[in-house]
Coordinates of C-alpha atoms and ligand atoms in Angstrom, one line a residue:
M6 CA -31.4 5.7 11.8
T7 CA -33.3 4.7 8.8
A8 CA -35.3 1.3 9.0
V9 CA -33.6 0.0 5.9
H10 CA -30.0 0.4 7.1
V11 CA -27.6 -2.5 6.0
P12 CA -25.2 -3.2 8.8
G13 CA -21.9 -2.0 7.9
A14 CA -22.9 0.4 5.6
P15 CA -22.1 4.0 6.8
L16 CA -24.9 6.4 7.4
I17 CA -25.4 9.8 8.2
S18 CA -27.4 11.1 11.5
E19 CA -27.9 14.6 12.6
G20 CA -24.9 15.7 10.5
L21 CA -22.6 12.9 11.9
L22 CA -21.0 10.0 10.1
V23 CA -22.1 6.9 11.9
S24 CA -20.0 3.9 11.7
T25 CA -21.6 0.5 12.3
S26 CA -20.5 -3.2 12.7
P27 CA -21.0 -5.3 9.3
A28 CA -21.6 -8.3 11.5
T29 CA -24.3 -7.0 14.1
G30 CA -25.2 -3.4 12.9
A31 CA -23.8 -2.3 16.5
E32 CA -22.3 1.4 16.3
A33 CA -18.7 1.8 16.4
G34 CA -18.8 5.6 16.8
R35 CA -20.0 9.1 15.3
F36 CA -17.9 11.5 13.7
P37 CA -18.3 15.1 12.4
L38 CA -18.6 15.3 8.6
A39 CA -15.9 17.5 7.1
A40 CA -17.1 20.3 4.7
E41 CA -14.7 21.4 2.0
A42 CA -13.8 24.4 4.2
D43 CA -13.1 22.0 7.0
V44 CA -10.7 20.1 4.9
R45 CA -8.8 23.4 3.8
A46 CA -8.8 24.4 7.3
A47 CA -7.3 21.2 8.5
V48 CA -4.6 21.6 5.8
D49 CA -4.0 25.1 6.8
R50 CA -3.5 24.1 10.2
A51 CA -1.4 21.4 9.3
R52 CA 0.9 23.5 7.3
E53 CA 2.0 25.4 10.4
A54 CA 2.2 22.1 12.3
G55 CA 4.3 20.8 9.7
D56 CA 7.0 23.8 10.0
W57 CA 7.1 23.0 13.8
W58 CA 7.5 19.1 13.3
A59 CA 10.0 19.8 10.7
G60 CA 11.8 21.9 13.1
L61 CA 12.0 19.1 15.7
G62 CA 14.7 17.4 13.3
F63 CA 15.1 13.7 12.9
A64 CA 15.9 12.7 16.3
G65 CA 13.0 14.8 17.9
R66 CA 10.5 13.0 15.5
R67 CA 12.0 9.8 16.0
D68 CA 11.5 10.2 19.6
R69 CA 7.7 11.1 19.3
L70 CA 7.1 8.5 16.5
Q71 CA 8.6 5.9 18.9
R72 CA 6.4 6.9 21.6
W73 CA 3.2 6.8 19.3
R74 CA 4.4 3.0 18.4
G75 CA 4.7 2.2 22.0
V76 CA 1.1 3.4 23.0
L77 CA -0.2 1.6 20.2
A78 CA 1.6 -1.6 21.1
R79 CA 0.8 -1.2 24.7
R80 CA -3.2 -0.8 23.7
I81 CA -2.9 -3.4 20.9
E82 CA -6.1 -5.4 22.3
E83 CA -8.1 -2.2 22.3
L84 CA -7.3 -1.3 19.0
A85 CA -7.9 -4.7 17.6
D86 CA -11.3 -4.9 19.2
L87 CA -12.1 -1.7 17.7
M88 CA -11.1 -3.0 14.2
H89 CA -13.2 -6.1 14.9
T90 CA -16.1 -4.1 15.9
E91 CA -16.1 -1.7 13.1
G92 CA -14.8 -3.6 10.0
G93 CA -15.7 -7.3 11.2
K94 CA -12.0 -8.3 10.9
P95 CA -11.2 -11.3 13.4
V96 CA -9.2 -10.3 16.1
G97 CA -6.3 -12.4 15.5
D98 CA -6.2 -10.9 12.0
A99 CA -6.3 -7.3 13.4
V100 CA -3.4 -8.1 15.7
V101 CA -1.1 -9.3 13.0
E102 CA -2.2 -6.2 11.0
I103 CA -1.2 -3.9 14.1
L104 CA 2.0 -5.8 14.4
T105 CA 3.1 -5.1 10.9
A106 CA 2.2 -1.5 11.3
L107 CA 4.2 -1.2 14.7
E108 CA 7.2 -2.5 12.8
H109 CA 6.9 0.1 9.9
I110 CA 6.7 2.9 12.5
D111 CA 9.7 1.6 14.2
W112 CA 11.8 1.3 10.9
A113 CA 10.6 4.7 9.5
A114 CA 11.7 6.5 12.7
R115 CA 14.8 4.9 13.0
N116 CA 15.8 5.0 9.4
A117 CA 14.7 8.5 8.4
R118 CA 17.8 10.5 9.2
R119 CA 20.1 7.8 7.4
V120 CA 18.0 7.8 4.2
L121 CA 16.8 11.4 4.0
G122 CA 19.3 13.4 5.9
P123 CA 21.8 15.7 4.3
R124 CA 25.0 13.9 2.7
R125 CA 27.8 14.6 0.5
V126 CA 27.5 13.1 -3.1
R127 CA 30.8 12.3 -5.0
S128 CA 31.3 14.5 -7.8
R129 CA 33.2 13.4 -11.1
L130 CA 36.0 14.5 -13.1
I131 CA 33.9 16.7 -15.1
L132 CA 33.0 19.0 -12.1
A133 CA 35.9 17.9 -9.8
E134 CA 36.0 21.4 -8.3
F135 CA 32.6 21.1 -7.0
T136 CA 31.2 19.0 -4.0
G137 CA 27.6 17.7 -4.3
H138 CA 25.1 17.8 -1.4
L139 CA 21.8 16.0 -1.3
E140 CA 18.8 15.9 1.2
Y141 CA 15.2 15.3 1.2
Q142 CA 13.0 18.0 2.5
P143 CA 9.7 17.5 3.5
Y144 CA 6.6 18.4 1.3
G145 CA 5.2 20.1 4.1
V146 CA 1.6 18.5 4.3
V147 CA 0.9 15.1 3.0
G148 CA -2.7 14.2 2.3
V149 CA -3.2 10.5 3.2
I150 CA -6.4 8.6 1.8
G151 CA -7.0 5.3 3.2
P152 CA -9.1 2.0 2.4
W153 CA -11.1 0.2 4.9
N154 CA -9.8 -3.4 4.5
Y155 CA -6.5 -2.9 6.4
P156 CA -7.4 0.5 8.2
V157 CA -4.3 0.7 10.4
F158 CA -1.7 -1.0 8.1
T159 CA -2.2 0.8 5.0
P160 CA -2.7 4.6 6.5
I161 CA 0.4 3.9 8.7
G162 CA 2.4 2.6 5.4
S163 CA 2.0 6.2 4.2
A164 CA 1.5 8.1 7.4
A165 CA 4.5 6.8 9.4
Y166 CA 6.9 7.3 6.5
A167 CA 5.5 10.8 5.8
L168 CA 5.7 11.9 9.4
A169 CA 9.2 10.4 9.7
A170 CA 10.3 12.4 6.6
G171 CA 9.2 15.6 8.5
N172 CA 5.7 16.2 7.1
A173 CA 2.3 16.8 8.6
V174 CA -0.4 14.5 7.5
V175 CA -4.2 15.1 6.9
F176 CA -5.7 11.6 6.9
K177 CA -9.2 10.9 5.2
P178 CA -9.9 7.2 6.2
S179 CA -12.6 5.2 4.3
E180 CA -16.3 5.9 5.3
Y181 CA -16.5 2.2 6.6
T182 CA -13.6 2.7 9.2
P183 CA -13.6 6.3 10.7
A184 CA -13.2 5.0 14.0
V185 CA -10.2 3.4 13.6
G186 CA -8.8 6.2 11.8
Q187 CA -9.8 8.6 14.7
W188 CA -8.4 6.2 17.1
L189 CA -4.7 6.2 15.4
V190 CA -4.9 10.2 15.2
D191 CA -6.1 10.4 18.9
R192 CA -3.2 8.4 20.1
F193 CA -0.8 10.4 18.2
A194 CA -2.0 13.7 19.7
E195 CA -1.5 12.0 23.3
V196 CA 2.3 12.1 22.3
V197 CA 2.5 15.2 20.2
P198 CA 0.0 17.4 22.1
E199 CA 1.7 20.8 21.0
Q200 CA 0.6 20.9 17.4
P201 CA -2.0 19.2 15.2
V202 CA 0.9 17.3 13.2
F203 CA -1.5 14.3 12.3
Q204 CA -5.1 15.1 12.0
V205 CA -8.1 13.3 10.5
V206 CA -11.1 14.6 8.1
H207 CA -14.3 11.9 7.9
G208 CA -16.6 11.9 5.2
F209 CA -17.2 10.1 1.8
G210 CA -15.4 10.4 -1.4
A211 CA -16.1 14.0 -1.8
V212 CA -13.9 14.8 1.2
G213 CA -11.2 12.6 -0.4
A214 CA -11.5 14.7 -3.5
A215 CA -11.3 18.1 -1.5
L216 CA -8.1 16.7 0.1
C217 CA -6.6 16.3 -3.3
R218 CA -7.5 19.9 -4.2
S219 CA -6.9 21.6 -0.8
G220 CA -2.9 22.4 -1.7
V221 CA -1.2 19.7 0.1
G222 CA 2.1 19.0 -0.9
K223 CA 1.7 15.3 -2.0
V224 CA -1.3 12.8 -1.9
A225 CA -0.7 9.3 -0.9
F226 CA -3.5 7.3 -1.9
T227 CA -4.5 3.6 -1.2
G228 CA -7.7 2.2 -2.7
S229 CA -9.2 1.0 -5.9
T230 CA -7.9 1.6 -9.4
A231 CA -11.0 3.3 -10.4
T232 CA -10.8 6.0 -7.5
A233 CA -6.9 6.1 -8.0
K234 CA -7.7 7.6 -11.7
R235 CA -9.9 10.1 -10.0
V236 CA -7.5 11.0 -7.3
M237 CA -4.7 11.6 -10.1
A238 CA -7.1 13.7 -12.2
A239 CA -7.9 15.8 -9.4
C240 CA -4.3 16.2 -8.4
A241 CA -3.3 16.9 -12.2
E242 CA -5.0 20.3 -11.9
S243 CA -2.6 21.7 -9.5
L244 CA 0.4 19.1 -10.4
T245 CA 0.2 17.8 -6.7
P246 CA 2.3 14.9 -6.8
V247 CA 0.6 11.5 -6.1
L248 CA 1.4 7.9 -4.8
L249 CA -1.1 5.5 -5.9
E250 CA -1.4 2.1 -4.1
A251 CA -4.2 0.5 -6.1
G252 CA -6.1 -2.8 -6.4
G253 CA -4.5 -6.1 -7.4
K254 CA -5.4 -9.6 -8.9
D255 CA -2.4 -11.3 -7.5
A256 CA -1.5 -14.7 -8.8
M257 CA 0.3 -17.6 -7.1
I258 CA 2.4 -20.1 -9.1
V259 CA 2.8 -23.8 -7.9
D260 CA 5.6 -25.6 -9.7
T261 CA 6.3 -29.4 -9.9
D262 CA 9.0 -29.3 -7.1
A263 CA 6.7 -27.2 -4.8
D264 CA 6.3 -28.4 -1.1
L265 CA 2.5 -28.8 -1.9
D266 CA 1.4 -28.9 1.8
A267 CA 3.2 -25.4 2.4
A268 CA 1.8 -24.1 -0.8
A269 CA -1.7 -25.0 -0.1
E270 CA -1.6 -23.6 3.4
A271 CA -0.1 -20.2 2.1
C272 CA -2.6 -20.2 -0.7
V273 CA -5.6 -20.6 1.6
W274 CA -4.2 -17.9 4.0
G275 CA -3.2 -15.5 1.1
G276 CA -6.2 -15.9 -0.4
L277 CA -8.7 -16.1 2.4
T278 CA -7.3 -13.9 5.1
N279 CA -9.6 -11.1 6.2
A280 CA -12.2 -12.9 4.2
G281 CA -10.3 -12.3 1.1
Q282 CA -10.5 -8.6 1.4
T283 CA -6.8 -8.0 0.8
C284 CA -5.2 -5.9 -2.2
I285 CA -2.4 -8.5 -2.2
G286 CA -4.6 -11.1 -1.7
I287 CA -3.9 -14.6 -3.7
E288 CA -7.1 -14.5 -6.0
R289 CA -5.7 -16.7 -9.0
V290 CA -3.6 -19.9 -8.8
Y291 CA -1.8 -21.4 -11.7
A292 CA -0.6 -24.9 -10.8
V293 CA 1.3 -26.9 -13.2
D294 CA -0.5 -30.2 -14.5
Q295 CA 1.6 -32.7 -12.6
V296 CA 0.5 -31.4 -9.0
F297 CA -2.6 -29.8 -10.1
D298 CA -5.0 -32.4 -8.4
A299 CA -3.0 -33.3 -5.3
F300 CA -2.5 -29.5 -4.8
V301 CA -6.3 -28.7 -5.0
E302 CA -7.1 -31.6 -2.9
K303 CA -5.0 -30.2 -0.1
V304 CA -6.5 -26.6 -0.6
V305 CA -10.0 -27.6 -0.3
A306 CA -9.2 -29.7 2.7
K307 CA -7.7 -26.8 4.5
A308 CA -10.1 -24.0 3.1
G309 CA -13.1 -26.3 4.0
R310 CA -12.0 -26.5 7.8
L311 CA -12.1 -22.6 8.1
T312 CA -15.0 -21.3 10.3
V313 CA -17.2 -18.2 9.3
G314 CA -19.0 -16.0 11.6
A315 CA -19.0 -13.0 14.0
D316 CA -16.7 -13.9 16.9
G317 CA -13.9 -16.1 17.0
S318 CA -14.3 -17.4 13.4
D319 CA -11.4 -17.6 11.2
L320 CA -13.2 -15.4 8.4
G321 CA -15.6 -12.4 9.4
P322 CA -18.1 -10.8 7.4
I323 CA -17.7 -8.8 4.0
T324 CA -17.1 -5.3 5.5
M325 CA -18.5 -3.3 2.4
P326 CA -22.1 -4.7 2.0
S327 CA -22.1 -3.6 -1.7
Q328 CA -19.3 -6.2 -2.4
I329 CA -21.4 -9.3 -2.0
D330 CA -23.0 -8.7 -5.1
V331 CA -19.6 -8.4 -6.8
I332 CA -18.4 -11.8 -5.3
R333 CA -21.8 -13.4 -6.1
R334 CA -21.4 -12.3 -9.8
H335 CA -17.7 -13.6 -10.1
I336 CA -18.9 -17.2 -8.8
D337 CA -21.8 -17.3 -10.9
D338 CA -20.2 -16.1 -14.0
A339 CA -17.1 -18.8 -13.6
I340 CA -19.6 -21.5 -13.2
D341 CA -21.9 -20.3 -16.2
R342 CA -18.7 -20.4 -18.5
G343 CA -17.8 -23.9 -17.5
G344 CA -15.9 -23.7 -14.3
R345 CA -16.5 -25.8 -11.3
A346 CA -16.7 -25.0 -7.6
V347 CA -14.8 -27.8 -5.7
L348 CA -15.6 -26.2 -2.3
G349 CA -18.6 -23.6 -2.0
G350 CA -20.1 -21.9 -4.8
P351 CA -23.1 -19.9 -5.0
E352 CA -24.6 -21.1 -2.0
A353 CA -21.6 -19.9 -0.1
V354 CA -22.8 -16.4 -0.4
Q355 CA -24.8 -15.7 2.7
P356 CA -24.6 -11.9 3.6
P357 CA -22.9 -10.5 5.3
Y358 CA -20.8 -13.9 5.2
V359 CA -19.2 -15.5 2.2
H360 CA -18.1 -19.2 2.9
P361 CA -14.7 -20.3 1.4
T362 CA -15.1 -20.9 -2.5
V363 CA -12.7 -22.8 -4.7
L364 CA -13.2 -22.6 -8.4
V365 CA -11.2 -24.7 -10.7
D366 CA -11.1 -25.0 -14.6
V367 CA -12.3 -21.1 -14.6
P368 CA -11.8 -19.7 -18.2
E369 CA -9.4 -17.0 -18.3
D370 CA -11.8 -14.5 -19.7
S371 CA -14.3 -14.7 -16.8
A372 CA -14.9 -12.0 -14.2
A373 CA -13.3 -14.3 -11.6
V374 CA -10.1 -14.4 -13.3
Q375 CA -10.1 -10.7 -14.8
E376 CA -11.6 -8.5 -12.1
E377 CA -10.7 -8.1 -8.3
T378 CA -13.3 -10.2 -6.3
F379 CA -12.3 -9.1 -2.9
G380 CA -14.0 -12.2 -1.3
P381 CA -12.8 -15.5 0.1
T382 CA -12.6 -17.0 -3.4
L383 CA -9.8 -18.8 -5.1
V384 CA -9.5 -19.6 -8.7
V385 CA -7.3 -22.4 -9.2
N386 CA -6.3 -23.1 -12.8
R387 CA -4.1 -26.0 -14.6
V388 CA -1.3 -25.0 -16.7
R389 CA 1.3 -27.1 -18.8
D390 CA 4.5 -25.6 -17.4
V391 CA 5.7 -22.5 -15.3
D392 CA 6.2 -20.6 -18.7
E393 CA 2.4 -20.7 -19.3
A394 CA 1.9 -19.7 -15.5
V395 CA 3.9 -16.8 -15.9
E396 CA 2.4 -15.8 -19.1
R397 CA -1.3 -16.0 -17.7
A398 CA -0.2 -14.2 -14.3
N399 CA 1.2 -11.4 -16.3
A400 CA -1.7 -11.2 -18.8
L401 CA -3.8 -8.8 -16.5
P402 CA -3.6 -5.1 -16.3
Y403 CA -2.8 -5.3 -12.7
G404 CA 0.8 -5.8 -11.2
L405 CA 0.8 -5.7 -7.5
G406 CA 2.2 -8.9 -5.7
G407 CA 2.3 -12.4 -6.3
S408 CA 3.7 -15.8 -4.9
V409 CA 5.6 -18.7 -6.3
F410 CA 6.0 -21.9 -4.8
G411 CA 8.8 -24.3 -5.9
R412 CA 12.6 -25.0 -5.4
A413 CA 15.0 -25.1 -8.6
R414 CA 13.2 -22.0 -10.5
A415 CA 11.2 -20.4 -7.8
V416 CA 13.4 -17.1 -7.6
A417 CA 13.8 -16.8 -11.6
V418 CA 10.0 -17.3 -11.8
A419 CA 9.3 -14.7 -9.2
R420 CA 11.6 -12.2 -10.8
R421 CA 9.6 -12.7 -14.3
L422 CA 6.0 -11.6 -12.8
R423 CA 5.1 -8.3 -14.0
S424 CA 4.4 -7.1 -10.4
G425 CA 5.8 -4.7 -7.9
M426 CA 6.3 -7.6 -5.2
A427 CA 6.6 -11.3 -5.0
S428 CA 7.1 -14.0 -2.1
V429 CA 8.6 -17.2 -2.7
N430 CA 7.5 -20.1 -0.7
S431 CA 5.2 -18.1 1.3
A432 CA 2.5 -15.4 0.6
L433 CA 2.1 -11.6 1.4
T434 CA 5.4 -11.6 3.3
F435 CA 6.8 -8.8 1.5
A436 CA 4.1 -6.4 3.2
G437 CA 5.5 -7.0 6.6
M438 CA 9.5 -6.6 5.6
S439 CA 10.0 -2.8 6.5
T440 CA 13.3 -2.7 4.7
L441 CA 11.4 -3.7 1.3
P442 CA 9.4 -1.2 -0.9
F443 CA 5.6 -1.9 -1.2
G444 CA 3.7 -1.0 -4.5
G445 CA 2.6 -2.0 -7.8
T446 CA 2.9 -1.4 -11.5
G447 CA 0.3 -0.9 -14.3
E448 CA -3.4 -0.7 -12.9
S449 CA -2.1 -1.2 -9.5
G450 CA -0.5 2.1 -9.2
F451 CA 2.9 3.5 -8.9
G452 CA 5.3 5.0 -6.1
R453 CA 6.3 3.1 -3.3
I454 CA 5.5 3.0 0.5
H455 CA 7.8 1.2 3.1
G456 CA 11.6 1.0 2.9
E457 CA 14.1 3.4 1.8
E458 CA 12.2 4.2 -1.3
G459 CA 9.1 4.7 1.0
L460 CA 10.8 7.2 3.0
R461 CA 12.2 9.0 -0.1
E462 CA 8.4 9.2 -1.5
F463 CA 7.8 11.7 1.3
G464 CA 10.7 14.0 0.8
R465 CA 11.7 16.5 -2.2
P466 CA 15.3 15.7 -3.2
K467 CA 17.3 18.9 -2.9
S468 CA 20.5 19.1 -4.6
V469 CA 23.2 21.5 -3.9
T470 CA 26.5 22.3 -5.4
R471 CA 29.3 24.1 -3.8
R472 CA 32.5 25.3 -5.3
R473 CA 35.7 24.1 -3.4
A474 CA 38.4 25.2 -5.9
R475 CA 38.8 27.5 -9.1
S476 CA 37.8 25.9 -12.4
L477 CA 40.8 25.0 -14.3
L478 CA 38.9 25.1 -17.4
P479 CA 36.3 27.8 -17.7
A480 CA 33.2 26.3 -19.2
M481 CA 30.0 27.5 -17.7
T482 CA 30.9 31.4 -18.1
F483 CA 31.0 34.2 -20.7
E484 CA 34.6 34.4 -19.6
R485 CA 35.6 31.4 -21.4
T486 CA 37.7 31.9 -24.7
P487 CA 37.8 30.2 -28.1
A488 CA 41.1 28.4 -26.8
D489 CA 39.1 27.2 -23.9
V490 CA 36.4 25.8 -26.2
A491 CA 38.8 24.0 -28.1
R492 CA 40.2 22.4 -25.2
I493 CA 36.6 21.4 -24.0
V494 CA 36.2 19.7 -27.4
K495 CA 39.4 17.7 -26.9
I496 CA 38.4 16.6 -23.5
A497 CA 34.9 15.6 -24.7
K498 CA 36.4 13.3 -27.3
L499 CA 38.8 12.2 -24.8
M500 CA 36.4 11.2 -22.1
Y501 CA 33.4 10.1 -23.9
G502 CA 34.3 9.5 -27.6
R503 CA 35.8 6.0 -26.9
G504 CA 33.9 2.9 -27.7
R505 CA 31.3 2.6 -30.8
Ligands
NDP22 P1 -11.9 2.9 -2.7 O1 -11.4 3.4 -3.8 O2 -13.5 2.9 -2.9 O3 -11.7 4.2 -1.4 C1 -10.6 4.4 -1.0 C2 -10.7 5.9 -0.2 O4 -10.7 6.9 -1.4 C3 -11.7 6.0 0.7 O5 -11.2 6.8 1.6 C4 -12.8 6.8 -0.3 O6 -13.8 7.3 0.4 C5 -11.9 7.7 -1.0 N1 -12.4 8.2 -2.2 C6 -13.6 7.7 -2.9 N2 -13.9 8.7 -4.1 C7 -12.8 9.5 -3.9 C8 -12.3 10.8 -4.8 N3 -13.2 10.9 -6.1 N4 -11.4 11.5 -4.4 C9 -10.6 11.1 -3.4 N5 -10.9 10.0 -2.6 C10 -12.1 9.4 -2.9 O7 -11.4 1.8 -2.3 P2 -12.0 0.9 -1.0 O8 -12.0 1.5 0.4 O9 -13.3 0.1 -1.3 O10 -10.8 -0.3 -0.7 C11 -10.7 -1.3 -1.3 C12 -9.8 -1.2 -2.7 O11 -8.5 -0.6 -2.1 C13 -9.2 -2.4 -3.4 O12 -9.3 -2.2 -4.7 C14 -7.9 -2.9 -2.8 O13 -7.2 -3.5 -3.8 C15 -7.2 -1.5 -2.7 N6 -6.3 -1.5 -1.6 C16 -4.8 -1.4 -2.3 C17 -3.8 -1.4 -1.3 C18 -2.4 -1.3 -1.8 O14 -1.4 -1.2 -1.0 N7 -2.3 -1.4 -3.2 C19 -3.9 -2.1 0.0 C20 -5.3 -1.9 0.2 C21 -6.4 -1.9 -0.5 P3 -15.0 6.6 1.0 O15 -14.7 5.4 1.3 O16 -15.5 7.5 1.8 O17 -15.7 6.5 -0.5

């Protein structure tokens, strides 16, 4: 170990990746670093394992996935403790995260056959003599690259759906959370001991890059927008399809008829849970003028009560030490440009912790409004009406989630948000609803995990037509006659020529 090691920052010792607690520096585990050849070897093994796994069929895979879910549920305290030790996440937050992941495994396992299995598709008059068949076949091997902030929820959101669809998975966890990644894979191997259907490869960004170039059938990436662009560029070389779940700067809108207590509670939780290190965390709030002062007062009262520290606190440490500088820069910049800290402020930054900070009247062009902060800070700005709120919420290139509090117009406003998801009168709830797709637009990425779309993301649509009768009007054949063509012209005009 080096003397200058910052707690939480991963280090390399004797060729192993050593993961440490951001709060105490205690070691959480050490793991072999994968070289490019190791990544390729893992993908080769996965290819064979994937064939075996696909051969189990939907029922066989459902059974194994449900057994994995059962093991994770029975050992929930152990996993939550590991997440707490390695990433600093409060145990309560870890438990909620695992619960959400369990629900996704359960739903994906139960619904894969219905959504992806072979089915007849109706044909139309134009090809009435044929039947249509559709199914979603696995890609073979899916590479999953995950971030550190939700080390169970995010990889499982891709991996469980990819596995249910019949793929093998090679998973590259963040260098900040390799122990949790390894634990998930080890538990899977207990219920699927026959083949390495779900493997992990450890290392830094280069290992993720190697996975993109390893010949996997698809890459499912969750992480920052900057890395998402590098992943897509690497995948472009071989036309490997990608699913990108990238960063966000989600907004909450508080309308005049909102329940302000509920809005403040959801705002504080949605913005500060996991110390604000949440892709779908509320980072900006636009409150309509009439309710602004009362809302801010409630937010400050609730956020000011939160405890910060290592064990048993509401907010844990900032997991990635370098993020502290980003949070500090955003707070300082907001204040330099005329914003006010009504809670916390520059002095709230006490590495490895940041205390809750609420900034108001922050210029829209400041870093705290424009960039992902990823800390326990909230920017609350005053707007004239909900139209201005929507305009400001939609002004950034990100478009992940969002939240709206209000009664009469809330759903309509949620629909106007340029984002992949929104919650009305709550925050972040769409993440736990397994039946709803999860994902963003613009700089927040594309593709979907969760729900039916999340299953289809991990299967190639395979379309098959089958003749069931002779064609009365030969069209797709050199046997057709000029008279047949004349009839086709007539039919085309009859069927499609009406209207303007
Ligand atoms: P990063 O983009 O830094 O890293 C994500 C993963 O990509 C890590 O495993 C990382 O490895 C790996 N990686 C780094 N460079 C490359 C590369 N060139 N090619 C392939 N893989 C690479 O994100 P963070 O881990 O810091 O996570 C935080 C970000 O994730 C935030 O922006 C957050 O909004 C976003 N996020 C998005 C979610 C969503 O669903 N939309 C959910 C959760 C988080 P290593 O760590 O070893 O460098």
